[in-house]
PDB file of N, CA and C in Angstrom:
ATOM      1  N   LYS G   1      -1.447   3.637 -19.081  1.00 54.00           N
ATOM      2  CA  LYS G   1      -2.474   4.643 -18.905  1.00 54.00           C
ATOM      3  C   LYS G   1      -3.269   4.429 -17.609  1.00 54.00           C
ATOM      4  N   GLY G   2      -3.489   3.126 -17.262  1.00 59.00           N
ATOM      5  CA  GLY G   2      -4.235   2.828 -16.075  1.00 59.00           C
ATOM      6  C   GLY G   2      -3.554   3.325 -14.804  1.00 59.00           C
ATOM      7  N   ASN G   3      -2.235   3.121 -14.693  1.00 67.00           N
ATOM      8  CA  ASN G   3      -1.508   3.599 -13.523  1.00 67.00           C
ATOM      9  C   ASN G   3      -1.554   5.130 -13.430  1.00 67.00           C
ATOM     10  N   GLU G   4      -1.471   5.793 -14.592  1.00 75.00           N
ATOM     11  CA  GLU G   4      -1.504   7.251 -14.627  1.00 75.00           C
ATOM     12  C   GLU G   4      -2.864   7.774 -14.094  1.00 75.00           C
ATOM     13  N   ASN G   5      -3.928   7.123 -14.533  1.00 72.00           N
ATOM     14  CA  ASN G   5      -5.264   7.493 -14.088  1.00 72.00           C
ATOM     15  C   ASN G   5      -5.440   7.207 -12.586  1.00 72.00           C
ATOM     16  N   ALA G   6      -4.894   6.085 -12.142  1.00 70.00           N
ATOM     17  CA  ALA G   6      -4.977   5.761 -10.710  1.00 70.00           C
ATOM     18  C   ALA G   6      -4.241   6.821  -9.882  1.00 70.00           C
ATOM     19  N   ARG G   7      -3.079   7.227 -10.338  1.00 75.00           N
ATOM     20  CA  ARG G   7      -2.313   8.255  -9.584  1.00 75.00           C
ATOM     21  C   ARG G   7      -3.101   9.564  -9.457  1.00 75.00           C
ATOM     22  N   LYS G   8      -3.866   9.903 -10.490  1.00 78.00           N
ATOM     23  CA  LYS G   8      -4.650  11.138 -10.432  1.00 78.00           C
ATOM     24  C   LYS G   8      -5.877  10.979  -9.559  1.00 78.00           C
ATOM     25  N   ASN G   9      -6.446   9.777  -9.570  1.00 75.00           N
ATOM     26  CA  ASN G   9      -7.752   9.576  -8.896  1.00 75.00           C
ATOM     27  C   ASN G   9      -7.633   9.194  -7.433  1.00 75.00           C
ATOM     28  N   ILE G  10      -6.533   8.570  -7.044  1.00 76.00           N
ATOM     29  CA  ILE G  10      -6.384   8.149  -5.644  1.00 76.00           C
ATOM     30  C   ILE G  10      -6.512   9.285  -4.663  1.00 76.00           C
ATOM     31  N   PRO G  11      -5.854  10.416  -4.842  1.00 80.00           N
ATOM     32  CA  PRO G  11      -6.007  11.534  -3.895  1.00 80.00           C
ATOM     33  C   PRO G  11      -7.471  11.991  -3.789  1.00 80.00           C
ATOM     34  N   LYS G  12      -8.185  12.005  -4.914  1.00 79.00           N
ATOM     35  CA  LYS G  12      -9.602  12.402  -4.885  1.00 79.00           C
ATOM     36  C   LYS G  12     -10.433  11.419  -4.082  1.00 79.00           C
ATOM     37  N   ILE G  13     -10.156  10.148  -4.275  1.00 77.00           N
ATOM     38  CA  ILE G  13     -10.884   9.113  -3.547  1.00 77.00           C
ATOM     39  C   ILE G  13     -10.579   9.190  -2.043  1.00 77.00           C
ATOM     40  N   GLU G  14      -9.293   9.370  -1.711  1.00 79.00           N
ATOM     41  CA  GLU G  14      -8.895   9.449  -0.293  1.00 79.00           C
ATOM     42  C   GLU G  14      -9.569  10.626   0.412  1.00 79.00           C
ATOM     43  N   GLU G  15      -9.739  11.710  -0.290  1.00 81.00           N
ATOM     44  CA  GLU G  15     -10.396  12.899   0.313  1.00 81.00           C
ATOM     45  C   GLU G  15     -11.845  12.613   0.695  1.00 81.00           C
ATOM     46  N   SER G  16     -12.464  11.704  -0.031  1.00 83.00           N
ATOM     47  CA  SER G  16     -13.894  11.389   0.237  1.00 83.00           C
ATOM     48  C   SER G  16     -14.103  10.310   1.281  1.00 83.00           C
ATOM     49  N   LEU G  17     -13.010   9.703   1.775  1.00 81.00           N
ATOM     50  CA  LEU G  17     -13.159   8.629   2.746  1.00 81.00           C
ATOM     51  C   LEU G  17     -13.630   9.113   4.107  1.00 81.00           C
ATOM     52  N   THR G  18     -14.484   8.374   4.717  1.00 85.00           N
ATOM     53  CA  THR G  18     -14.883   8.673   6.098  1.00 85.00           C
ATOM     54  C   THR G  18     -13.790   8.149   7.015  1.00 85.00           C
ATOM     55  N   SER G  19     -13.833   8.559   8.255  1.00 87.00           N
ATOM     56  CA  SER G  19     -12.838   8.084   9.217  1.00 87.00           C
ATOM     57  C   SER G  19     -12.957   6.566   9.384  1.00 87.00           C
ATOM     58  N   GLU G  20     -14.180   6.025   9.288  1.00 88.00           N
ATOM     59  CA  GLU G  20     -14.343   4.566   9.397  1.00 88.00           C
ATOM     60  C   GLU G  20     -13.729   3.835   8.209  1.00 88.00           C
ATOM     61  N   GLN G  21     -13.891   4.403   7.026  1.00 85.00           N
ATOM     62  CA  GLN G  21     -13.312   3.797   5.848  1.00 85.00           C
ATOM     63  C   GLN G  21     -11.788   3.857   5.886  1.00 85.00           C
ATOM     64  N   ARG G  22     -11.273   4.963   6.351  1.00 83.00           N
ATOM     65  CA  ARG G  22      -9.805   5.086   6.480  1.00 83.00           C
ATOM     66  C   ARG G  22      -9.273   4.089   7.504  1.00 83.00           C
ATOM     67  N   ALA G  23      -9.949   3.934   8.625  1.00 86.00           N
ATOM     68  CA  ALA G  23      -9.540   2.945   9.656  1.00 86.00           C
ATOM     69  C   ALA G  23      -9.569   1.522   9.065  1.00 86.00           C
ATOM     70  N   GLU G  24     -10.612   1.235   8.291  1.00 85.00           N
ATOM     71  CA  GLU G  24     -10.690  -0.099   7.669  1.00 85.00           C
ATOM     72  C   GLU G  24      -9.530  -0.302   6.693  1.00 85.00           C
ATOM     73  N   GLY G  25      -9.207   0.710   5.941  1.00 81.00           N
ATOM     74  CA  GLY G  25      -8.064   0.630   5.017  1.00 81.00           C
ATOM     75  C   GLY G  25      -6.761   0.417   5.754  1.00 81.00           C
ATOM     76  N   GLN G  26      -6.602   1.057   6.898  1.00 82.00           N
ATOM     77  CA  GLN G  26      -5.403   0.882   7.674  1.00 82.00           C
ATOM     78  C   GLN G  26      -5.347  -0.553   8.252  1.00 82.00           C
ATOM     79  N   ARG G  27      -6.520  -1.053   8.678  1.00 82.00           N
ATOM     80  CA  ARG G  27      -6.562  -2.416   9.205  1.00 82.00           C
ATOM     81  C   ARG G  27      -6.204  -3.425   8.099  1.00 82.00           C
ATOM     82  N   MET G  28      -6.753  -3.210   6.907  1.00 80.00           N
ATOM     83  CA  MET G  28      -6.464  -4.108   5.765  1.00 80.00           C
ATOM     84  C   MET G  28      -4.981  -4.029   5.404  1.00 80.00           C
ATOM     85  N   ALA G  29      -4.397  -2.854   5.456  1.00 77.00           N
ATOM     86  CA  ALA G  29      -2.995  -2.710   5.128  1.00 77.00           C
ATOM     87  C   ALA G  29      -2.132  -3.434   6.131  1.00 77.00           C
ATOM     88  N   LYS G  30      -2.531  -3.396   7.391  1.00 76.00           N
ATOM     89  CA  LYS G  30      -1.768  -4.123   8.422  1.00 76.00           C
ATOM     90  C   LYS G  30      -1.884  -5.655   8.274  1.00 76.00           C
ATOM     91  N   ASP G  31      -3.039  -6.101   7.836  1.00 75.00           N
ATOM     92  CA  ASP G  31      -3.291  -7.535   7.680  1.00 75.00           C
ATOM     93  C   ASP G  31      -2.817  -8.113   6.356  1.00 75.00           C
ATOM     94  N   TRP G  32      -2.426  -7.251   5.458  1.00 69.00           N
ATOM     95  CA  TRP G  32      -2.041  -7.654   4.088  1.00 69.00           C
ATOM     96  C   TRP G  32      -0.832  -8.539   4.136  1.00 69.00           C
ATOM     97  N   LYS G  33      -0.947  -9.657   3.423  1.00 65.00           N
ATOM     98  CA  LYS G  33       0.190 -10.582   3.253  1.00 65.00           C
ATOM     99  C   LYS G  33       0.637 -10.529   1.805  1.00 65.00           C
ATOM    100  N   PRO G  34       1.809  -9.955   1.544  1.00 61.00           N
ATOM    101  CA  PRO G  34       2.250  -9.773   0.164  1.00 61.00           C
ATOM    102  C   PRO G  34       2.538 -11.075  -0.511  1.00 61.00           C
ATOM    103  N   LYS G  35       2.315 -11.112  -1.804  1.00 61.00           N
ATOM    104  CA  LYS G  35       2.697 -12.258  -2.630  1.00 61.00           C
ATOM    105  C   LYS G  35       4.022 -11.854  -3.335  1.00 61.00           C
ATOM    106  N   LYS G  36       4.616 -12.780  -3.977  1.00 57.00           N
ATOM    107  CA  LYS G  36       5.800 -12.499  -4.734  1.00 57.00           C
ATOM    108  C   LYS G  36       5.519 -11.390  -5.764  1.00 57.00           C
ATOM    109  N   ALA G  37       6.498 -10.532  -5.994  1.00 53.00           N
ATOM    110  CA  ALA G  37       6.325  -9.416  -6.888  1.00 53.00           C
ATOM    111  C   ALA G  37       6.138  -9.851  -8.331  1.00 53.00           C
ATOM    112  N   LEU G  38       6.456 -11.101  -8.640  1.00 64.00           N
ATOM    113  CA  LEU G  38       6.278 -11.637  -9.995  1.00 64.00           C
ATOM    114  C   LEU G  38       6.954 -10.750 -11.055  1.00 64.00           C
ATOM    115  N   GLY G  39       8.098 -10.238 -10.701  1.00 70.00           N
ATOM    116  CA  GLY G  39       8.837  -9.412 -11.668  1.00 70.00           C
ATOM    117  C   GLY G  39       8.314  -7.985 -11.847  1.00 70.00           C
ATOM    118  N   GLN G  40       7.264  -7.628 -11.148  1.00 77.00           N
ATOM    119  CA  GLN G  40       6.706  -6.279 -11.291  1.00 77.00           C
ATOM    120  C   GLN G  40       7.150  -5.441 -10.081  1.00 77.00           C
ATOM    121  N   VAL G  41       8.454  -5.332  -9.931  1.00 77.00           N
ATOM    122  CA  VAL G  41       9.025  -4.717  -8.771  1.00 77.00           C
ATOM    123  C   VAL G  41       8.646  -3.224  -8.662  1.00 77.00           C
ATOM    124  N   ASP G  42       8.665  -2.486  -9.793  1.00 81.00           N
ATOM    125  CA  ASP G  42       8.312  -1.076  -9.736  1.00 81.00           C
ATOM    126  C   ASP G  42       6.892  -0.848  -9.263  1.00 81.00           C
ATOM    127  N   GLU G  43       5.984  -1.673  -9.782  1.00 80.00           N
ATOM    128  CA  GLU G  43       4.570  -1.557  -9.354  1.00 80.00           C
ATOM    129  C   GLU G  43       4.403  -1.951  -7.895  1.00 80.00           C
ATOM    130  N   ALA G  44       5.125  -3.010  -7.513  1.00 79.00           N
ATOM    131  CA  ALA G  44       5.095  -3.443  -6.113  1.00 79.00           C
ATOM    132  C   ALA G  44       5.618  -2.382  -5.185  1.00 79.00           C
ATOM    133  N   ARG G  45       6.642  -1.639  -5.606  1.00 81.00           N
ATOM    134  CA  ARG G  45       7.168  -0.563  -4.776  1.00 81.00           C
ATOM    135  C   ARG G  45       6.151   0.562  -4.604  1.00 81.00           C
ATOM    136  N   GLU G  46       5.415   0.865  -5.696  1.00 83.00           N
ATOM    137  CA  GLU G  46       4.406   1.894  -5.622  1.00 83.00           C
ATOM    138  C   GLU G  46       3.300   1.507  -4.622  1.00 83.00           C
ATOM    139  N   TRP G  47       2.838   0.250  -4.692  1.00 82.00           N
ATOM    140  CA  TRP G  47       1.776  -0.190  -3.805  1.00 82.00           C
ATOM    141  C   TRP G  47       2.286  -0.268  -2.366  1.00 82.00           C
ATOM    142  N   LEU G  48       3.544  -0.707  -2.187  1.00 80.00           N
ATOM    143  CA  LEU G  48       4.110  -0.752  -0.836  1.00 80.00           C
ATOM    144  C   LEU G  48       4.188   0.648  -0.234  1.00 80.00           C
ATOM    145  N   ALA G  49       4.628   1.613  -1.021  1.00 82.00           N
ATOM    146  CA  ALA G  49       4.722   2.995  -0.533  1.00 82.00           C
ATOM    147  C   ALA G  49       3.345   3.526  -0.112  1.00 82.00           C
ATOM    148  N   LYS G  50       2.328   3.202  -0.912  1.00 83.00           N
ATOM    149  CA  LYS G  50       0.989   3.657  -0.554  1.00 83.00           C
ATOM    150  C   LYS G  50       0.492   2.984   0.737  1.00 83.00           C
ATOM    151  N   ALA G  51       0.728   1.673   0.853  1.00 81.00           N
ATOM    152  CA  ALA G  51       0.340   0.959   2.054  1.00 81.00           C
ATOM    153  C   ALA G  51       1.052   1.483   3.275  1.00 81.00           C
ATOM    154  N   LEU G  52       2.329   1.803   3.144  1.00 79.00           N
ATOM    155  CA  LEU G  52       3.094   2.325   4.275  1.00 79.00           C
ATOM    156  C   LEU G  52       2.616   3.726   4.672  1.00 79.00           C
ATOM    157  N   GLU G  53       2.235   4.493   3.689  1.00 80.00           N
ATOM    158  CA  GLU G  53       1.703   5.819   3.964  1.00 80.00           C
ATOM    159  C   GLU G  53       0.431   5.764   4.779  1.00 80.00           C
ATOM    160  N   ILE G  54      -0.401   4.824   4.413  1.00 81.00           N
ATOM    161  CA  ILE G  54      -1.702   4.662   5.123  1.00 81.00           C
ATOM    162  C   ILE G  54      -1.526   3.923   6.437  1.00 81.00           C
ATOM    163  N   GLY G  55      -0.664   2.905   6.443  1.00 78.00           N
ATOM    164  CA  GLY G  55      -0.522   2.038   7.628  1.00 78.00           C
ATOM    165  C   GLY G  55       0.291   2.611   8.743  1.00 78.00           C
ATOM    166  N   GLY G  56       1.107   3.596   8.480  1.00 74.00           N
ATOM    167  CA  GLY G  56       1.880   4.264   9.526  1.00 74.00           C
ATOM    168  C   GLY G  56       3.076   3.463  10.013  1.00 74.00           C
ATOM    169  N   LYS G  57       3.569   3.884  11.156  1.00 75.00           N
ATOM    170  CA  LYS G  57       4.854   3.366  11.704  1.00 75.00           C
ATOM    171  C   LYS G  57       4.804   1.854  11.943  1.00 75.00           C
ATOM    172  N   GLU G  58       3.686   1.348  12.518  1.00 75.00           N
ATOM    173  CA  GLU G  58       3.618  -0.079  12.821  1.00 75.00           C
ATOM    174  C   GLU G  58       3.764  -0.913  11.543  1.00 75.00           C
ATOM    175  N   LEU G  59       3.104  -0.540  10.461  1.00 76.00           N
ATOM    176  CA  LEU G  59       3.206  -1.303   9.214  1.00 76.00           C
ATOM    177  C   LEU G  59       4.616  -1.167   8.658  1.00 76.00           C
ATOM    178  N   ASN G  60       5.235   0.000   8.771  1.00 76.00           N
ATOM    179  CA  ASN G  60       6.594   0.175   8.318  1.00 76.00           C
ATOM    180  C   ASN G  60       7.540  -0.809   9.005  1.00 76.00           C
ATOM    181  N   LEU G  61       7.383  -0.938  10.296  1.00 77.00           N
ATOM    182  CA  LEU G  61       8.254  -1.886  11.054  1.00 77.00           C
ATOM    183  C   LEU G  61       8.002  -3.330  10.644  1.00 77.00           C
ATOM    184  N   ARG G  62       6.750  -3.689  10.445  1.00 78.00           N
ATOM    185  CA  ARG G  62       6.407  -5.051  10.018  1.00 78.00           C
ATOM    186  C   ARG G  62       7.014  -5.328   8.620  1.00 78.00           C
ATOM    187  N   ALA G  63       6.879  -4.326   7.744  1.00 77.00           N
ATOM    188  CA  ALA G  63       7.338  -4.533   6.366  1.00 77.00           C
ATOM    189  C   ALA G  63       8.868  -4.722   6.320  1.00 77.00           C
ATOM    190  N   LEU G  64       9.590  -4.046   7.202  1.00 77.00           N
ATOM    191  CA  LEU G  64      11.038  -4.175   7.241  1.00 77.00           C
ATOM    192  C   LEU G  64      11.453  -5.588   7.588  1.00 77.00           C
ATOM    193  N   ASP G  65      10.620  -6.284   8.370  1.00 79.00           N
ATOM    194  CA  ASP G  65      10.929  -7.642   8.802  1.00 79.00           C
ATOM    195  C   ASP G  65      10.431  -8.713   7.839  1.00 79.00           C
ATOM    196  N   ASP G  66       9.697  -8.306   6.794  1.00 77.00           N
ATOM    197  CA  ASP G  66       9.087  -9.269   5.874  1.00 77.00           C
ATOM    198  C   ASP G  66      10.079  -9.639   4.765  1.00 77.00           C
ATOM    199  N   GLU G  67      10.507 -10.923   4.740  1.00 77.00           N
ATOM    200  CA  GLU G  67      11.445 -11.367   3.744  1.00 77.00           C
ATOM    201  C   GLU G  67      10.915 -11.261   2.352  1.00 77.00           C
ATOM    202  N   GLU G  68       9.648 -11.442   2.158  1.00 73.00           N
ATOM    203  CA  GLU G  68       9.069 -11.344   0.802  1.00 73.00           C
ATOM    204  C   GLU G  68       9.154  -9.952   0.200  1.00 73.00           C
ATOM    205  N   LEU G  69       9.330  -8.947   1.060  1.00 73.00           N
ATOM    206  CA  LEU G  69       9.439  -7.564   0.587  1.00 73.00           C
ATOM    207  C   LEU G  69      10.868  -7.114   0.322  1.00 73.00           C
ATOM    208  N   ALA G  70      11.825  -8.000   0.616  1.00 73.00           N
ATOM    209  CA  ALA G  70      13.242  -7.662   0.459  1.00 73.00           C
ATOM    210  C   ALA G  70      13.550  -7.168  -0.970  1.00 73.00           C
ATOM    211  N   ALA G  71      12.985  -7.827  -1.968  1.00 71.00           N
ATOM    212  CA  ALA G  71      13.232  -7.425  -3.357  1.00 71.00           C
ATOM    213  C   ALA G  71      12.601  -6.084  -3.701  1.00 71.00           C
ATOM    214  N   VAL G  72      11.593  -5.720  -2.953  1.00 71.00           N
ATOM    215  CA  VAL G  72      10.884  -4.471  -3.224  1.00 71.00           C
ATOM    216  C   VAL G  72      11.558  -3.263  -2.572  1.00 71.00           C
ATOM    217  N   TRP G  73      12.205  -3.515  -1.428  1.00 68.00           N
ATOM    218  CA  TRP G  73      12.889  -2.399  -0.772  1.00 68.00           C
ATOM    219  C   TRP G  73      14.037  -1.948  -1.650  1.00 68.00           C
TER     220      TRP G  73
END
């Protein structure tokens, strides 16, 4: 139920972000160092997709080179 609620609320939250908040989110996404998926590959894929959407092309390229994300791709 929590993931379902998050999926509904994330777009609403994103609409209310200021440009400064969005920039900070993009910076945090770029600096994020993933931990092992701990068997939660589906959830890890969802978070990775969201981070890549926000982080843009540069983060996509970095993620492709990250060995820890191999199981998530």
